[in-house]
CSV table of C-alpha atoms in Angstrom, one decimal:
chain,number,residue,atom,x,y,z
U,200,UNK,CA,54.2,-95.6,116.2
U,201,UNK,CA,54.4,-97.8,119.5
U,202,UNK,CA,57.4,-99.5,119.6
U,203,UNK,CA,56.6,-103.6,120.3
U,204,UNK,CA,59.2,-106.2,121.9
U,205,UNK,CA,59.4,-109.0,119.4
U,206,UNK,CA,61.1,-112.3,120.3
U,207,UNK,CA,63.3,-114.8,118.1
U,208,UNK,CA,64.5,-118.1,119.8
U,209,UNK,CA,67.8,-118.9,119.7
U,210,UNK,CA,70.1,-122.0,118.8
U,211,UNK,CA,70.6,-121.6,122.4
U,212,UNK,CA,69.3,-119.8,125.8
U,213,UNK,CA,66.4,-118.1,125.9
U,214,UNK,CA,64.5,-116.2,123.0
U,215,UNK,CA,66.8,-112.8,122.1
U,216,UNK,CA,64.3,-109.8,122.1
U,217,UNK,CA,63.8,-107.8,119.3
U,218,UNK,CA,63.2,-104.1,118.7
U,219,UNK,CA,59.3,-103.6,117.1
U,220,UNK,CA,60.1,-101.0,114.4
U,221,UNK,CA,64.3,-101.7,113.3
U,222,UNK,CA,63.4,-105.5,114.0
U,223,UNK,CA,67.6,-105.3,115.2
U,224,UNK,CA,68.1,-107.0,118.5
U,225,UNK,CA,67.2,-105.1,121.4
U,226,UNK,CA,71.1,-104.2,122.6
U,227,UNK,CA,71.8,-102.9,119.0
U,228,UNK,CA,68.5,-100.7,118.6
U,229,UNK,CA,69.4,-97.6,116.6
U,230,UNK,CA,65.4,-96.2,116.3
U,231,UNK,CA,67.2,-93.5,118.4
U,232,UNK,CA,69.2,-92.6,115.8
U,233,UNK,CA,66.7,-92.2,113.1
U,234,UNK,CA,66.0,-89.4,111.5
U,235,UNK,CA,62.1,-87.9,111.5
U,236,UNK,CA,60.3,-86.0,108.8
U,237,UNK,CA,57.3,-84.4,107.9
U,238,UNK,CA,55.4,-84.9,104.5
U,239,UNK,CA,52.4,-83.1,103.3
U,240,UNK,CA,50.9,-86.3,101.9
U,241,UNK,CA,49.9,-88.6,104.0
U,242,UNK,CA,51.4,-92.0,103.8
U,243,UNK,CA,48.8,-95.5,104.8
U,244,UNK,CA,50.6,-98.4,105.0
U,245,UNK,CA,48.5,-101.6,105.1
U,246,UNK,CA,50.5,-104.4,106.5
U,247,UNK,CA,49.9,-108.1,106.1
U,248,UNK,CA,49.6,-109.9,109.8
U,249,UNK,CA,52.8,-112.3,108.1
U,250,UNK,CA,55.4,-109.3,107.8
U,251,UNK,CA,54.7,-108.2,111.3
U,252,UNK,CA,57.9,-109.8,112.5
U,253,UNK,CA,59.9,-110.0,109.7
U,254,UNK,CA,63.3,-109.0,110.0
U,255,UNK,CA,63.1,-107.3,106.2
U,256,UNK,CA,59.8,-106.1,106.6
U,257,UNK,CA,60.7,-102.1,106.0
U,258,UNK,CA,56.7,-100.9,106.6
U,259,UNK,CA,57.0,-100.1,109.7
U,260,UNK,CA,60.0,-98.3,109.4
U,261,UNK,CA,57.8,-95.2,107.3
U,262,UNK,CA,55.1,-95.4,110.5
U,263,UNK,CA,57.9,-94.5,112.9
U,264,UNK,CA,59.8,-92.2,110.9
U,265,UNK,CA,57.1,-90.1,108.8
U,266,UNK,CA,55.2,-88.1,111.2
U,267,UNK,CA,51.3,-88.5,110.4
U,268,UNK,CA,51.8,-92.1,108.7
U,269,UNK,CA,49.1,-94.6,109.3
U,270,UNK,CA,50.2,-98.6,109.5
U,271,UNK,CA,46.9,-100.9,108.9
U,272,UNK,CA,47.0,-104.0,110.3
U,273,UNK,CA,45.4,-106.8,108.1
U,274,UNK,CA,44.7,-110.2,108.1
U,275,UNK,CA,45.8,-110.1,112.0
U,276,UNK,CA,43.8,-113.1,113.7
U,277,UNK,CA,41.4,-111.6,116.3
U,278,UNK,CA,41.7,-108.3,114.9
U,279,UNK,CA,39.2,-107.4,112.3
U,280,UNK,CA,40.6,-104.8,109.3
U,281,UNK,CA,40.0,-101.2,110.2
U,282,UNK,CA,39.3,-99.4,107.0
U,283,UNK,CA,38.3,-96.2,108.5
U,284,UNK,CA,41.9,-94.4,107.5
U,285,UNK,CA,40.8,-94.6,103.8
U,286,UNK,CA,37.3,-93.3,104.0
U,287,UNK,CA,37.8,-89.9,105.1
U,288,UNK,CA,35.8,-87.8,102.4
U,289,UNK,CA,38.0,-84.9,102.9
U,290,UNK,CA,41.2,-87.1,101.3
U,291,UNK,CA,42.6,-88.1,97.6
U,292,UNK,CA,43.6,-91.4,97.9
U,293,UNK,CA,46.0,-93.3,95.3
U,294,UNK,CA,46.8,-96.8,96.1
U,295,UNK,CA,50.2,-97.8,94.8
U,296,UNK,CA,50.1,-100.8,93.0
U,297,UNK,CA,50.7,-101.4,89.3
U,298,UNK,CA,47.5,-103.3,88.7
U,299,UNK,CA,46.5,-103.4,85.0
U,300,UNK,CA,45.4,-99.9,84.0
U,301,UNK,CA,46.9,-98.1,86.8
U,302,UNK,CA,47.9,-94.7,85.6
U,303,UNK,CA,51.3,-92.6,87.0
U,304,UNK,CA,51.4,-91.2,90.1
U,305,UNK,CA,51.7,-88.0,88.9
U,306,UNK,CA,48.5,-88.7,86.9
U,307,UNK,CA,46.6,-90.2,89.6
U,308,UNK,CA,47.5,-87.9,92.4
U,309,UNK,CA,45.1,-84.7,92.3
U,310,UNK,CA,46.8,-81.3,92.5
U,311,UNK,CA,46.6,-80.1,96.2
U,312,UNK,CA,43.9,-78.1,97.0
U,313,UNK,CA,42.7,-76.1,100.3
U,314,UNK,CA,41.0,-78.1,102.5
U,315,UNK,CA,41.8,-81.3,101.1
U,316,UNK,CA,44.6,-83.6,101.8
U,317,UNK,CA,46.3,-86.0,99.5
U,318,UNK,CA,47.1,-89.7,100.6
U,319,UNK,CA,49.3,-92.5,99.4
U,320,UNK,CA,48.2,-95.9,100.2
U,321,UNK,CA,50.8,-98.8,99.8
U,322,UNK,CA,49.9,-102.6,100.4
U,323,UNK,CA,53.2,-104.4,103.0
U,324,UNK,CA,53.4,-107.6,101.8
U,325,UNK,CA,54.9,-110.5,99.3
U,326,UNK,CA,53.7,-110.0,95.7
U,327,UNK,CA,51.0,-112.8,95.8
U,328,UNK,CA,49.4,-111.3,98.8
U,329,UNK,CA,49.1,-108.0,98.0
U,330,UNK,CA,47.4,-108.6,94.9
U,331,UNK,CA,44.9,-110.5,96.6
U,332,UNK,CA,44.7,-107.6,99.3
U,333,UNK,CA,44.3,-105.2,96.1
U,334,UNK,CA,41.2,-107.3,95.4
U,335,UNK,CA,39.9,-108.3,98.9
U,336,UNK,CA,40.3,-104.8,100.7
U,337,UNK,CA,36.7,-103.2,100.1
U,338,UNK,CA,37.5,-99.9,101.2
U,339,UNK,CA,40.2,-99.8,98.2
U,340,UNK,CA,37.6,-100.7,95.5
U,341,UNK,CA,37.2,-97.5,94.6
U,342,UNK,CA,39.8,-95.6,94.9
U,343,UNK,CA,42.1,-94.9,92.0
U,344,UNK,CA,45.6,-97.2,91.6
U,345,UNK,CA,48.7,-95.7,90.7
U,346,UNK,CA,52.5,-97.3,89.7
U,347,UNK,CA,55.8,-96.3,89.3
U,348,UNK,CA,58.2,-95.3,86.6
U,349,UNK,CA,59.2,-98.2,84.4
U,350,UNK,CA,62.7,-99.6,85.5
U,351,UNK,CA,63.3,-99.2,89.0
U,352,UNK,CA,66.2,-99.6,90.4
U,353,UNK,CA,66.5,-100.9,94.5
U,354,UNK,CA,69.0,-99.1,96.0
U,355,UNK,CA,68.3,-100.8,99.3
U,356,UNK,CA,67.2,-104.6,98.6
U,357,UNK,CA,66.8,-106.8,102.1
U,358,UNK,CA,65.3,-109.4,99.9
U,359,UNK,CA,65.3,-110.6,96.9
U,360,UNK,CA,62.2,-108.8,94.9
U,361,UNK,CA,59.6,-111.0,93.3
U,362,UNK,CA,60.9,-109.5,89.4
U,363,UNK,CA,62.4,-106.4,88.0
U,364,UNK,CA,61.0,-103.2,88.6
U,365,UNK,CA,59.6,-103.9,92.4
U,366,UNK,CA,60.9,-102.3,95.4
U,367,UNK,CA,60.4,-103.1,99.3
U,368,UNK,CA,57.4,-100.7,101.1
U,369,UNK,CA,59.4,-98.4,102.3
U,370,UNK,CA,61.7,-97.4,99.1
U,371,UNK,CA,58.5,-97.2,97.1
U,372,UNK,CA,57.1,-94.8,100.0
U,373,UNK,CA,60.0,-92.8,99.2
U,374,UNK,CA,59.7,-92.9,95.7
U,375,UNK,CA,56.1,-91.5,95.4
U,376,UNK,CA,56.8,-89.2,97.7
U,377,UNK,CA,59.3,-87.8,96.2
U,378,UNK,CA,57.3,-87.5,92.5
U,379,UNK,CA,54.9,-85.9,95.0
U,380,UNK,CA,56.9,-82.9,95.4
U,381,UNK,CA,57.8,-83.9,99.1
U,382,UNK,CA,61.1,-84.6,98.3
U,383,UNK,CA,62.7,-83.5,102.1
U,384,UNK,CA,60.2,-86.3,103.5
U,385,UNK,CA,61.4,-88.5,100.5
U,386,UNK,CA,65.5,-88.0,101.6
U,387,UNK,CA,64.5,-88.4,105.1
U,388,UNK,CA,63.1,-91.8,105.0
U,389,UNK,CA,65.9,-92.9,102.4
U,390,UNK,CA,68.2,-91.6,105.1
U,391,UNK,CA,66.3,-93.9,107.6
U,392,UNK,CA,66.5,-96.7,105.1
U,393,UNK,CA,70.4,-96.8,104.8
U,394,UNK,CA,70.7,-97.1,108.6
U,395,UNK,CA,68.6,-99.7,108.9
U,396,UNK,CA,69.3,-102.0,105.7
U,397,UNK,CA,72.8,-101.7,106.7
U,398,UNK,CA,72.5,-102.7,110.3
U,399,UNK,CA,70.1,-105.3,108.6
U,400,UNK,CA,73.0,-106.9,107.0
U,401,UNK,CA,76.0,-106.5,109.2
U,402,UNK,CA,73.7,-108.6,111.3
U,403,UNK,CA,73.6,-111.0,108.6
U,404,UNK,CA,77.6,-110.8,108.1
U,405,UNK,CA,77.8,-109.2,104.6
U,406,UNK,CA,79.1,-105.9,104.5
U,407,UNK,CA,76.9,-103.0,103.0
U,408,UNK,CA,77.3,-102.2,99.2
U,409,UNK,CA,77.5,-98.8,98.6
U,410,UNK,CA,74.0,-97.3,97.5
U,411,UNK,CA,73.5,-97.3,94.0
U,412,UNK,CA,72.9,-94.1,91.5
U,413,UNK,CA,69.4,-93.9,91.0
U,414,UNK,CA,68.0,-94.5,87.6
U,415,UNK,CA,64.8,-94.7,86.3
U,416,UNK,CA,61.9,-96.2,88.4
U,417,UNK,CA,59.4,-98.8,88.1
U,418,UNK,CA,56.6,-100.0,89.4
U,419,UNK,CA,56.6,-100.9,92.7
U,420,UNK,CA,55.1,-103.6,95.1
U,421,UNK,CA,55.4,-103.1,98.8
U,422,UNK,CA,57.9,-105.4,100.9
């Protein structure tokens, strides 16, 4: 994924230039140091125009470090939504998104089979917006919606989520990955995670808590 320069004015000077993907400013990048992995399901992100340059947006982080992911652009002003990435008759697509009467991942994604491939779609934004994305996005209509295990536990927070059991874009990426049998692709982008939610907070002057023992998951809603 093409790396953008983002801006963010200062209390003083000139605006200070931001990496596109790690959002860290430009002097303290560490994309460089990210680790890459493969995955053979295919991740689609669909990213609301608002988290573009949010600092704790971690979306784009699973475009740059999953090799094959697709980042969707919506509600982008000039740029109408391209739904193209989630009509491809040769692909099982799950959206991830505990809507009412969305079954398990491991119910809703097929078995793999020769000649088709398996895709995991997960809407990138607040809690509000993506359930109005959930209803608003033709293409996802009719496709089938998945959640998470009850009780998930965010190992890697960079805000606050909206109620118990949610976790930010990428850590749900990871998740379902992972309950998709592609657990190498699951511990690389967890990998990539830790490196950037702790840069993410030195910036902010805390000091990184030491990542939690994973429990039980929940349903999940992309940040």
């Amino acid at each position: 994924m093409p790396r953008r320069r983002l801006e963010k004015a200062g209390r003083d000077g000139p605006p200070s230039p931001r990496c596109g993907v790690c959002l860290r400013f430009t002097a303290g990048c560490i994309c460089a140091q990210l680790p890459h992995g493969a995955a053979g399901v295919r991740v689609v992100i669909i990213q609301h125009a608002q988290e573009r340059k949010n600092p704790s947006n971690t979306g784009r982080l699973v475009g740059h470090v999953i090799a094959g992911a697709a980042l969707l652009g919506y509600g982008v002003r000039g740029e109408p939504f391209d739904g193209r990435a989630l009509a491809d008759p040769r692909t099982d697509y799950v959206v991830l998104f505990p809507r009412p009467g969305a079954a398990s991942v491991l119910e809703a994604l097929p078995s793999a089979r020769p000649g088709r491939t398996r895709a995991i779609v997960l809407l990138d934004a607040t809690w509000p917006k993506a359930q109005r994305m959930a209803q608003r996005i033709a293409e996802l209509r009719a496709l089938p919606f998945a959640r998470l295990p009850e009780n998930a536990a965010p190992r890697f927070a960079l805000r606050k989520p909206p109620r118990q059991g949610h976790l930010g874009t990428a850590e749900a990426a990871a998740l379902a990955l992972e309950l998709a049998g592609e657990g190498g692709a699951a511990r690389t982008l967890r990998k990539a995670l830790a490196a950037v939610a702790g840069e993410a907070l030195k910036e902010r002057g805390k000091t990184p808590a030491a990542p939690r023992t994973r429990q039980s998951h929940g349903g999940s809603n992309a940040r």
